[in-house]
Short mmCIF file of C-alpha atoms in Angstrom, two decimals:
data_model
loop_
_atom_site.label_atom_id
_atom_site.label_comp_id
_atom_site.label_asym_id
_atom_site.label_seq_id
_atom_site.Cartn_x
_atom_site.Cartn_y
_atom_site.Cartn_z
CA MET A 1 0.00 0.00 0.00
CA ALA A 2 1.33 3.41 -0.90
CA ALA A 3 2.10 5.85 1.88
CA ALA A 4 -1.02 7.71 2.89
CA ALA A 5 -1.26 11.25 1.63
CA HIS A 6 -1.88 14.03 4.13
CA HIS A 7 -5.18 14.93 2.50
CA GLY A 8 -6.33 11.36 3.28
CA LEU A 9 -5.36 10.15 6.74
CA ASP A 10 -4.64 13.50 8.34
CA SER A 11 -7.94 14.99 7.25
CA TYR A 12 -9.69 11.96 8.69
CA VAL A 13 -8.62 12.90 12.19
CA GLY A 14 -9.76 16.49 11.74
CA VAL A 15 -12.93 17.92 13.25
CA GLU A 16 -14.83 17.89 9.95
CA GLN A 17 -14.42 14.14 9.54
CA TRP A 18 -15.65 13.18 12.99
CA PRO A 19 -19.39 13.83 13.11
CA GLY A 20 -20.81 12.88 16.50
CA ALA A 21 -17.45 12.14 18.13
CA ALA A 22 -14.60 14.24 19.50
CA PRO A 23 -11.57 14.30 17.17
CA PRO A 24 -8.68 12.14 18.46
CA ARG A 25 -5.49 13.80 19.72
CA GLY A 26 -1.88 12.72 20.29
CA ALA A 27 -1.42 8.99 20.71
CA GLN A 28 -5.10 8.44 20.01
CA ALA A 29 -4.73 10.21 16.66
CA ALA A 30 -1.70 8.07 15.80
CA ARG A 31 -3.64 4.92 16.67
CA ALA A 32 -6.58 6.10 14.53
CA ARG A 33 -4.22 6.64 11.58
CA SER A 34 -2.77 3.17 12.06
CA GLU A 35 -6.23 1.60 12.20
CA LEU A 36 -7.29 3.52 9.12
CA GLU A 37 -4.21 2.31 7.24
CA GLU A 38 -5.25 -1.24 8.07
CA VAL A 39 -8.76 -0.52 6.78
CA GLN A 40 -7.30 0.92 3.58
CA TRP A 41 -5.11 -2.16 3.11
CA ARG A 42 -7.93 -4.64 3.82
CA LEU A 43 -10.32 -2.98 1.40
CA GLY A 44 -7.72 -2.22 -1.27
CA VAL A 45 -8.59 1.45 -1.81
CA SER A 46 -6.17 4.13 -2.96
CA ASP A 47 -5.35 7.29 -1.04
CA GLU A 48 -7.51 9.30 -3.42
CA GLU A 49 -10.44 6.90 -3.08
CA LEU A 50 -10.10 6.88 0.69
CA ALA A 51 -10.15 10.67 0.89
CA GLN A 52 -13.24 10.84 -1.31
CA MET A 53 -15.02 8.13 0.69
CA GLN A 54 -14.18 9.80 4.01
CA GLY A 55 -15.92 12.95 2.86
CA ALA A 56 -18.93 11.02 1.60
CA PHE A 57 -19.07 9.04 4.86
CA GLY A 58 -19.05 12.26 6.85
CA ALA A 59 -21.97 13.62 4.82
CA TRP A 60 -23.84 10.33 5.19
CA SER A 61 -23.23 10.30 8.96
CA ARG A 62 -24.65 13.78 9.37
CA ALA A 63 -27.66 13.02 7.18
CA ASN A 64 -28.39 9.87 9.20
CA HIS A 65 -27.71 11.52 12.58
CA ARG A 66 -24.98 9.04 13.42
CA SER A 67 -23.09 9.49 16.67
CA TYR A 68 -20.09 7.31 17.58
CA ALA A 69 -18.79 6.82 21.10
CA SER A 70 -15.09 6.70 20.19
CA ALA A 71 -12.57 7.12 17.39
CA GLU A 72 -12.21 3.34 17.18
CA GLN A 73 -15.96 2.86 16.78
CA GLN A 74 -15.98 5.55 14.11
CA THR A 75 -13.20 3.79 12.20
CA ARG A 76 -15.05 0.48 12.30
CA ALA A 77 -18.20 2.18 11.02
CA LEU A 78 -16.20 3.81 8.24
CA GLU A 79 -14.81 0.42 7.21
CA HIS A 80 -18.29 -1.08 6.95
CA TRP A 81 -19.52 1.97 5.05
CA ILE A 82 -16.62 1.76 2.57
CA ALA A 83 -17.28 -1.96 2.06
CA THR A 84 -20.89 -1.06 1.26
CA GLU A 85 -19.76 1.69 -1.12
CA LEU A 86 -17.48 -0.76 -2.96
CA PHE A 87 -20.36 -3.23 -3.27
CA ILE A 88 -22.61 -0.49 -4.70
CA ARG A 89 -19.94 0.49 -7.24
CA ARG A 90 -19.36 -3.13 -8.23
CA HIS A 91 -23.07 -3.72 -8.75
CA ALA A 92 -23.35 -0.62 -10.97
CA ARG A 93 -20.26 -1.64 -12.93
CA ASP A 94 -21.51 -5.19 -13.46
CA ALA A 95 -24.94 -3.92 -14.51
CA GLN A 96 -23.32 -1.64 -17.10
CA LEU A 97 -21.25 -4.55 -18.38
CA ALA A 98 -24.35 -6.72 -18.61
CA ALA A 99 -26.15 -4.00 -20.55
CA ALA A 100 -23.24 -3.81 -22.98
CA MET A 101 -23.30 -7.58 -23.41
CA VAL A 102 -27.03 -7.45 -24.08
CA GLY A 103 -26.47 -4.86 -26.80
CA ALA A 104 -23.66 -6.90 -28.35
CA SER A 105 -25.81 -10.04 -28.37
CA GLY A 106 -28.63 -8.38 -30.25
CA GLY A 107 -30.93 -8.18 -27.25
CA VAL A 108 -30.67 -11.79 -26.06
CA ARG A 109 -30.59 -11.66 -22.28
CA SER A 110 -29.29 -14.30 -19.91
CA ALA A 111 -30.81 -14.82 -16.47
CA ALA A 112 -27.73 -13.29 -14.85
CA GLN A 113 -27.99 -10.18 -17.02
CA LEU A 114 -31.64 -9.77 -16.07
CA ASP A 115 -30.73 -10.07 -12.39
CA LEU A 116 -28.33 -7.15 -12.60
CA GLY A 117 -30.28 -4.86 -14.89
CA ARG A 118 -33.66 -4.76 -13.19
CA PHE A 119 -32.70 -3.19 -9.86
CA TRP A 120 -30.10 -0.96 -8.29
CA VAL A 121 -28.55 -0.64 -4.87
CA GLY A 122 -27.48 2.33 -2.76
CA HIS A 123 -26.70 3.59 0.72
CA ASN A 124 -29.29 3.55 3.48
CA ALA A 125 -29.38 3.55 7.27
CA LEU A 126 -27.74 0.08 7.33
CA SER A 127 -24.58 1.11 5.46
CA ASP A 128 -22.23 1.36 8.47
CA LEU A 129 -23.37 -1.78 10.30
CA SER A 130 -21.23 -4.87 10.81
CA ASP A 131 -22.42 -8.35 9.91
CA ALA A 132 -23.13 -8.99 13.60
CA GLU A 133 -25.20 -5.81 13.87
CA LEU A 134 -27.11 -6.70 10.73
CA SER A 135 -27.76 -10.23 11.97
CA SER A 136 -29.49 -8.81 15.06
CA ARG A 137 -32.36 -7.95 12.72
CA PHE A 138 -32.85 -11.58 11.70
CA GLY A 139 -33.98 -14.71 13.51
CA THR A 140 -33.64 -18.47 13.17
CA PRO A 141 -34.27 -19.64 9.58
CA VAL A 142 -37.61 -21.48 9.45
CA GLU A 143 -37.58 -22.67 5.85
CA ARG A 144 -36.55 -26.15 6.86
CA ILE A 145 -39.71 -26.69 8.92
CA GLU A 146 -42.45 -25.13 6.83
CA PRO A 147 -44.59 -27.43 4.67
CA ARG A 148 -43.60 -27.83 1.04
CA ALA A 149 -45.89 -27.60 -1.96
CA ARG A 150 -46.00 -30.51 -4.38
CA PRO A 151 -43.09 -29.91 -6.80
CA SER A 152 -45.18 -30.88 -9.84
CA ALA A 153 -47.76 -28.18 -9.09
CA ALA A 154 -45.43 -25.33 -8.12
CA PRO A 155 -44.14 -24.29 -11.59
CA ARG A 156 -47.64 -24.34 -13.10
CA ARG A 157 -49.06 -22.26 -10.24
CA ALA A 158 -46.12 -19.85 -10.43
CA ALA A 159 -46.82 -19.28 -14.12
CA ARG A 160 -50.45 -18.44 -13.31
CA ALA A 161 -49.22 -15.93 -10.72
CA ARG A 162 -47.61 -14.04 -13.59
CA ASP A 163 -51.02 -13.82 -15.31
CA PRO A 164 -53.65 -12.44 -12.88
CA ALA A 165 -56.36 -12.60 -15.56
CA SER A 166 -56.12 -16.41 -15.53
CA LEU A 167 -57.14 -16.26 -11.86
CA GLY A 168 -59.91 -13.73 -12.37
CA ALA A 169 -57.86 -11.16 -10.45
CA PRO A 170 -57.13 -7.52 -11.31
CA ALA A 171 -54.06 -6.81 -13.45
CA GLU A 172 -52.54 -4.88 -10.54
CA VAL A 173 -53.30 -4.22 -6.89
CA ASP A 174 -51.95 -1.43 -4.66
CA TRP A 175 -53.20 -1.46 -1.07
CA VAL A 176 -51.09 1.60 -0.28
CA ALA A 177 -52.97 3.66 -2.88
CA ARG A 178 -56.25 2.30 -1.51
CA GLY A 179 -55.40 3.77 1.90
CA ALA A 180 -55.03 0.48 3.78
CA VAL A 181 -51.37 0.82 4.79
CA GLY A 182 -49.84 2.87 7.59
CA PRO A 183 -46.53 4.80 7.72
CA VAL A 184 -43.12 3.21 7.16
CA LEU A 185 -41.39 2.56 10.51
CA ASP A 186 -37.93 1.35 11.55
CA GLN A 187 -37.50 -1.63 13.87
CA GLY A 188 -33.91 -0.57 14.64
CA GLN A 189 -31.62 -3.01 16.44
CA CYS A 190 -34.53 -5.11 17.72
CA GLY A 191 -35.46 -8.38 16.01
CA SER A 192 -39.14 -7.42 15.98
CA CYS A 193 -39.98 -7.73 12.27
CA TRP A 194 -42.55 -10.40 13.16
CA ALA A 195 -44.41 -7.88 15.33
CA PHE A 196 -44.37 -5.25 12.58
CA SER A 197 -45.63 -7.71 9.98
CA ALA A 198 -48.45 -8.91 12.25
CA ALA A 199 -49.47 -5.40 13.32
CA GLU A 200 -49.52 -4.30 9.67
CA ALA A 201 -51.71 -7.25 8.67
CA ILE A 202 -54.18 -6.48 11.46
CA THR A 203 -54.17 -2.83 10.37
CA GLY A 204 -55.13 -3.99 6.89
CA GLY A 205 -57.85 -6.25 8.25
CA TYR A 206 -59.25 -3.40 10.33
CA PHE A 207 -59.34 -1.18 7.23
CA LEU A 208 -61.28 -3.82 5.30
CA ALA A 209 -63.77 -4.18 8.17
CA THR A 210 -64.31 -0.49 8.91
CA GLY A 211 -62.96 1.60 6.03
CA ALA A 212 -60.71 3.41 8.51
CA LEU A 213 -56.90 3.35 8.60
CA LEU A 214 -55.88 2.80 12.22
CA PRO A 215 -52.26 1.55 12.48
CA MET A 216 -51.80 -1.09 15.19
CA SER A 217 -48.94 -1.30 17.68
CA PRO A 218 -45.91 -3.53 16.96
CA GLN A 219 -44.51 -2.40 20.31
CA GLN A 220 -47.34 -4.04 22.23
CA LEU A 221 -46.59 -7.34 20.53
CA THR A 222 -42.83 -6.94 21.06
CA SER A 223 -43.24 -6.16 24.77
CA CYS A 224 -46.25 -8.31 25.72
CA ASP A 225 -46.24 -11.36 23.43
CA ARG A 226 -43.05 -12.94 24.77
CA GLY A 227 -41.94 -15.44 27.35
CA GLY A 228 -45.16 -17.43 27.14
CA PRO A 229 -46.51 -20.51 25.39
CA ASN A 230 -47.03 -18.62 22.14
CA GLY A 231 -43.35 -18.91 21.25
CA ASP A 232 -42.52 -15.27 20.46
CA ALA A 233 -39.48 -13.67 22.05
CA GLY A 234 -39.58 -9.89 21.77
CA CYS A 235 -36.40 -8.56 20.18
CA ASN A 236 -35.13 -12.11 19.69
CA GLY A 237 -37.64 -13.06 17.04
CA GLY A 238 -41.08 -14.51 16.61
CA LEU A 239 -43.72 -15.42 14.04
CA PRO A 240 -46.65 -13.33 12.80
CA SER A 241 -48.94 -16.36 13.10
CA ASN A 242 -48.05 -16.64 16.79
CA ALA A 243 -48.79 -12.95 17.21
CA PHE A 244 -52.24 -13.41 15.66
CA GLY A 245 -52.93 -16.05 18.30
CA TRP A 246 -51.90 -13.65 21.07
CA VAL A 247 -54.13 -10.89 19.68
CA LYS A 248 -57.04 -13.31 19.49
CA GLU A 249 -56.78 -13.66 23.28
CA HIS A 250 -55.87 -10.08 24.24
CA GLY A 251 -56.73 -7.69 21.44
CA ILE A 252 -54.25 -5.09 20.21
CA CYS A 253 -53.72 -1.39 20.93
CA ALA A 254 -53.30 1.35 18.36
CA LEU A 255 -49.84 2.62 17.40
CA ARG A 256 -50.82 6.08 18.61
CA ASP A 257 -51.47 4.71 22.12
CA HIS A 258 -48.45 2.39 22.29
CA PRO A 259 -45.73 3.85 20.01
CA TYR A 260 -42.59 1.93 19.07
CA SER A 261 -39.72 2.24 21.55
CA SER A 262 -37.52 -0.86 21.06
CA ALA A 263 -35.19 0.49 18.37
CA LEU A 264 -32.16 0.20 20.68
CA GLY A 265 -32.71 -3.52 21.19
CA SER A 266 -34.77 -3.82 24.38
CA ALA A 267 -38.25 -5.34 24.22
CA GLY A 268 -39.35 -3.01 27.02
CA THR A 269 -42.16 -3.38 29.54
CA CYS A 270 -45.65 -4.46 28.56
CA LEU A 271 -47.86 -1.38 28.77
CA THR A 272 -51.13 -2.56 30.30
CA ALA A 273 -52.65 0.93 30.41
CA CYS A 274 -53.38 1.10 26.67
CA THR A 275 -56.88 0.11 25.58
CA PRO A 276 -57.13 -2.50 22.79
CA VAL A 277 -58.91 -1.22 19.69
CA ALA A 278 -59.03 -4.34 17.52
CA ALA A 279 -59.74 -8.05 17.90
CA LEU A 280 -59.57 -11.02 15.54
CA SER A 281 -60.85 -14.57 15.25
CA GLY A 282 -57.80 -16.40 13.91
CA TYR A 283 -55.63 -16.58 10.81
CA VAL A 284 -55.32 -18.41 7.51
CA ALA A 285 -52.09 -19.72 5.99
CA VAL A 286 -51.78 -19.52 2.20
CA PRO A 287 -50.54 -22.83 0.70
CA PRO A 288 -46.74 -22.55 0.69
CA ARG A 289 -44.90 -21.91 -2.57
CA ASP A 290 -48.22 -21.38 -4.34
CA GLU A 291 -47.87 -17.92 -5.86
CA ALA A 292 -51.18 -18.19 -7.66
CA ALA A 293 -52.96 -18.73 -4.34
CA MET A 294 -50.94 -15.88 -2.85
CA LEU A 295 -51.95 -13.53 -5.67
CA ALA A 296 -55.62 -14.47 -5.27
CA ALA A 297 -55.42 -13.80 -1.53
CA LEU A 298 -53.53 -10.53 -2.05
CA ALA A 299 -56.21 -9.27 -4.42
CA GLU A 300 -58.56 -9.39 -1.42
CA ARG A 301 -56.27 -8.16 1.39
CA PRO A 302 -52.62 -7.40 2.26
CA LEU A 303 -50.60 -10.35 3.58
CA SER A 304 -47.94 -11.10 6.15
CA VAL A 305 -45.03 -12.90 4.44
CA ALA A 306 -41.43 -13.86 5.18
CA VAL A 307 -38.23 -13.72 3.12
CA GLU A 308 -34.54 -14.42 3.39
CA ALA A 309 -33.20 -10.89 3.70
CA ASP A 310 -29.51 -11.32 4.50
CA ALA A 311 -28.18 -11.00 0.93
CA ARG A 312 -26.11 -7.82 0.51
CA SER A 313 -28.18 -6.85 -2.54
CA PHE A 314 -31.39 -7.12 -0.48
CA LEU A 315 -29.93 -5.10 2.39
CA MET A 316 -28.79 -2.31 0.06
CA TYR A 317 -31.73 -2.44 -2.36
CA LYS A 318 -32.61 1.04 -3.58
CA GLY A 319 -35.06 0.64 -6.46
CA GLY A 320 -36.28 -1.27 -9.49
CA VAL A 321 -37.59 -4.83 -9.56
CA PHE A 322 -35.39 -6.94 -7.29
CA ASP A 323 -34.24 -10.05 -9.16
CA ASP A 324 -31.06 -11.48 -7.63
CA SER A 325 -30.94 -15.26 -7.97
CA ARG A 326 -28.38 -15.35 -5.14
CA CYS A 327 -31.15 -14.52 -2.66
CA GLY A 328 -31.90 -17.76 -0.82
CA THR A 329 -35.05 -19.24 0.70
CA SER A 330 -34.03 -19.77 4.36
CA LEU A 331 -36.59 -17.43 5.84
CA ASP A 332 -35.25 -15.00 8.44
CA HIS A 333 -37.30 -11.79 8.12
CA ALA A 334 -41.03 -10.99 8.16
CA VAL A 335 -42.41 -8.25 5.90
CA TYR A 336 -45.81 -7.09 4.60
CA LEU A 337 -47.06 -7.79 1.08
CA VAL A 338 -49.13 -4.84 -0.13
CA GLY A 339 -49.60 -5.25 -3.88
CA TYR A 340 -48.52 -6.55 -7.26
CA GLY A 341 -48.11 -5.17 -10.76
CA VAL A 342 -45.99 -5.14 -13.91
CA ASN A 343 -42.93 -2.96 -14.53
CA SER A 344 -43.71 -0.77 -17.53
CA ALA A 345 -40.07 -0.62 -18.67
CA ASP A 346 -39.68 -4.33 -19.42
CA ASN A 347 -43.01 -6.00 -18.52
CA THR A 348 -41.52 -7.72 -15.47
CA PRO A 349 -44.25 -8.88 -13.04
CA TYR A 350 -43.55 -8.05 -9.39
CA TRP A 351 -44.82 -8.15 -5.85
CA THR A 352 -44.68 -5.03 -3.68
CA LEU A 353 -43.57 -5.56 -0.09
CA LYS A 354 -43.30 -3.13 2.79
CA ASN A 355 -40.29 -3.45 5.09
CA SER A 356 -39.65 -2.21 8.64
CA TRP A 357 -36.19 -0.69 8.05
CA GLY A 358 -37.27 2.92 7.69
CA PRO A 359 -37.86 5.08 4.61
CA SER A 360 -34.17 5.28 3.61
CA TRP A 361 -34.29 1.62 2.57
CA GLY A 362 -35.58 0.72 -0.88
CA GLU A 363 -38.25 2.79 -2.58
CA GLY A 364 -39.27 4.81 0.45
CA GLY A 365 -39.36 1.68 2.64
CA TYR A 366 -40.87 -0.59 -0.05
CA MET A 367 -39.48 -3.17 -2.48
CA ARG A 368 -40.71 -4.47 -5.79
CA ILE A 369 -39.58 -8.10 -6.10
CA ILE A 370 -40.01 -10.31 -9.17
CA ARG A 371 -43.23 -12.33 -9.16
CA GLY A 372 -43.60 -15.97 -10.15
CA HIS A 373 -40.20 -17.26 -9.00
CA ASN A 374 -40.56 -17.54 -5.20
CA LEU A 375 -37.50 -15.28 -5.01
CA CYS A 376 -36.12 -15.01 -1.46
CA GLY A 377 -38.80 -17.49 -0.37
CA VAL A 378 -41.50 -14.82 -0.54
CA ALA A 379 -44.27 -17.39 -1.18
CA GLN A 380 -43.33 -19.87 1.54
CA LEU A 381 -44.98 -18.41 4.65
CA ALA A 382 -47.88 -16.12 3.73
CA THR A 383 -50.62 -15.64 6.32
CA TYR A 384 -53.40 -13.19 7.12
CA PRO A 385 -55.70 -12.60 10.11
CA VAL A 386 -59.44 -13.19 9.83
CA GLY A 387 -62.39 -11.80 11.75
CA VAL A 388 -60.61 -8.49 12.40
CA ARG A 389 -63.02 -6.00 13.97
CA PRO A 390 -63.22 -3.11 16.43
CA CYS A 391 -62.54 -4.35 19.93
CA VAL A 392 -65.19 -4.90 22.60
CA ASN A 393 -63.87 -5.63 26.10
CA CYS A 394 -60.63 -7.07 24.63
CA SER A 395 -58.71 -6.44 27.85
CA ALA A 396 -60.79 -9.22 29.37
CA GLY A 397 -59.80 -11.63 26.62
CA ASP A 398 -62.72 -10.93 24.31
CA THR A 399 -63.08 -13.32 21.38
CA SER A 400 -66.71 -12.53 20.62
CA GLY A 401 -68.42 -10.15 18.28
CA GLY A 402 -67.81 -11.22 14.70
CA ALA A 403 -67.75 -14.22 12.46
CA ASP A 404 -65.07 -16.80 13.08
CA ASP A 405 -63.58 -17.39 9.65
CA GLY A 406 -61.60 -20.38 10.82
CA GLY A 407 -57.93 -20.94 10.21
CA ALA A 408 -55.15 -21.94 12.57
CA GLY A 409 -55.60 -20.28 15.89
CA GLY A 410 -59.10 -19.21 14.94
CA GLY A 411 -61.08 -21.95 16.59
CA GLY A 412 -62.49 -23.10 13.23
CA GLY A 413 -61.56 -25.80 10.81
CA SER A 414 -61.83 -24.17 7.41
CA SER A 415 -58.11 -24.19 6.70
CA SER A 416 -56.39 -27.54 7.03
CA THR A 417 -53.22 -25.95 5.66
CA SER A 418 -53.14 -23.54 8.60
CA LEU A 419 -53.51 -26.41 11.04
CA VAL A 420 -50.63 -28.27 9.40
CA VAL A 421 -48.42 -25.19 9.66
CA THR A 422 -49.18 -24.83 13.37
CA VAL A 423 -48.57 -28.51 14.15
CA VAL A 424 -45.32 -28.63 12.19
CA PHE A 425 -44.01 -25.50 13.90
CA ALA A 426 -44.85 -26.78 17.37
CA VAL A 427 -43.57 -30.34 16.99
CA ILE A 428 -40.32 -29.62 15.19
CA ALA A 429 -39.45 -26.57 17.27
CA LEU A 430 -39.88 -28.70 20.38
CA ALA A 431 -37.82 -31.52 18.91
CA LEU A 432 -34.99 -29.19 17.97
CA GLY A 433 -35.04 -27.56 21.36
CA LEU A 434 -35.38 -24.14 19.77
CA GLY A 435 -38.07 -22.98 22.19
CA LEU A 436 -38.47 -19.24 22.18
CA GLY A 437 -35.45 -18.77 19.93
CA LEU A 438 -37.40 -19.84 16.85
CA GLY A 439 -38.70 -17.06 14.74
CA LEU A 440 -38.26 -14.22 12.32
CA SER A 441 -36.89 -10.83 13.17
#
């Protein structure tokens, strides 16, 4: 590695380059320079690149209100941010190369070229996090224990999911535009995605029942639905279907009455003073890996779903139709499916999902992901609550006042698939000794 130029390392230890932390002095400054040299060597960036990235990191830190406790912590954050920046540049470069190859081949596209060209990546609030910090947002993969669709039926059903007309469904659905979806929130360093997904689905159910948008509280689920027989574990993960069972017994409070407060990683104390505003009868599980069934259900209501979200391209997704074949199907993150459509630029069919990583991620907190390929396992664990209604005496465990539409946890028997899902979860989780550690976050 070439000797560091003064405009690189020395400027890094200046006041301007240390947003949220006191600039290091003396021996501390020398140690910071040494650590930064190691970062530069590990990442293989030139002095000029390092200087440019330091300035960009400083601007990003201020825009994202980052504050670091020490010079060492700041250097580690810078390293992660630079690694993210290099990934973003590599993705853009590879996409440009793929586009050139497409032009040279007379328009014949390979699957890999389509992967790169349909979406782009960029910085967001996750850019400076380590792998360990990112993993705190995910839970135990559950793909290995969820029921599998018959392989012979899956491709045929997936093809029908790309053609809504064959299912008698609208060409596109947008529950956000219909007013059924609340604001984009950020779960922070708490593995509470399951609570967000469940609260969102109940919000959607309440909208369908009343015509009113009343966002429900993920914090109540995070703080109250844990440590019991339901199997959810606060910031350590859970399952939306478990949360639906808890709400069936207790009701759920509105977001306005129990706002989110677990972003720093603590599940907090269950707030018993809030008054539940919604109840439900149970939930239904969509047949796994059946995207046609998922589309038909989504045409009627938004859905709680799960994905594998640990791929770098997923974490740094910024826009377009996500289509990275490297995204696996070991589910570790719950999200909210709010629509489907077709990309006008290239006629690519997609699902629209809402995440809980804040508005800096994706397209204002949303992702369009290719439809008909079960990408990231999006069609493996779709559920929705039934019998959602305004609450009457929910604090006393109300389960009355509304039709019981059946489904697992609903007291009815109209969905054998839901029952299978529940039994499989319970038996295998117990056998593996996962206990409360099983779940999505």
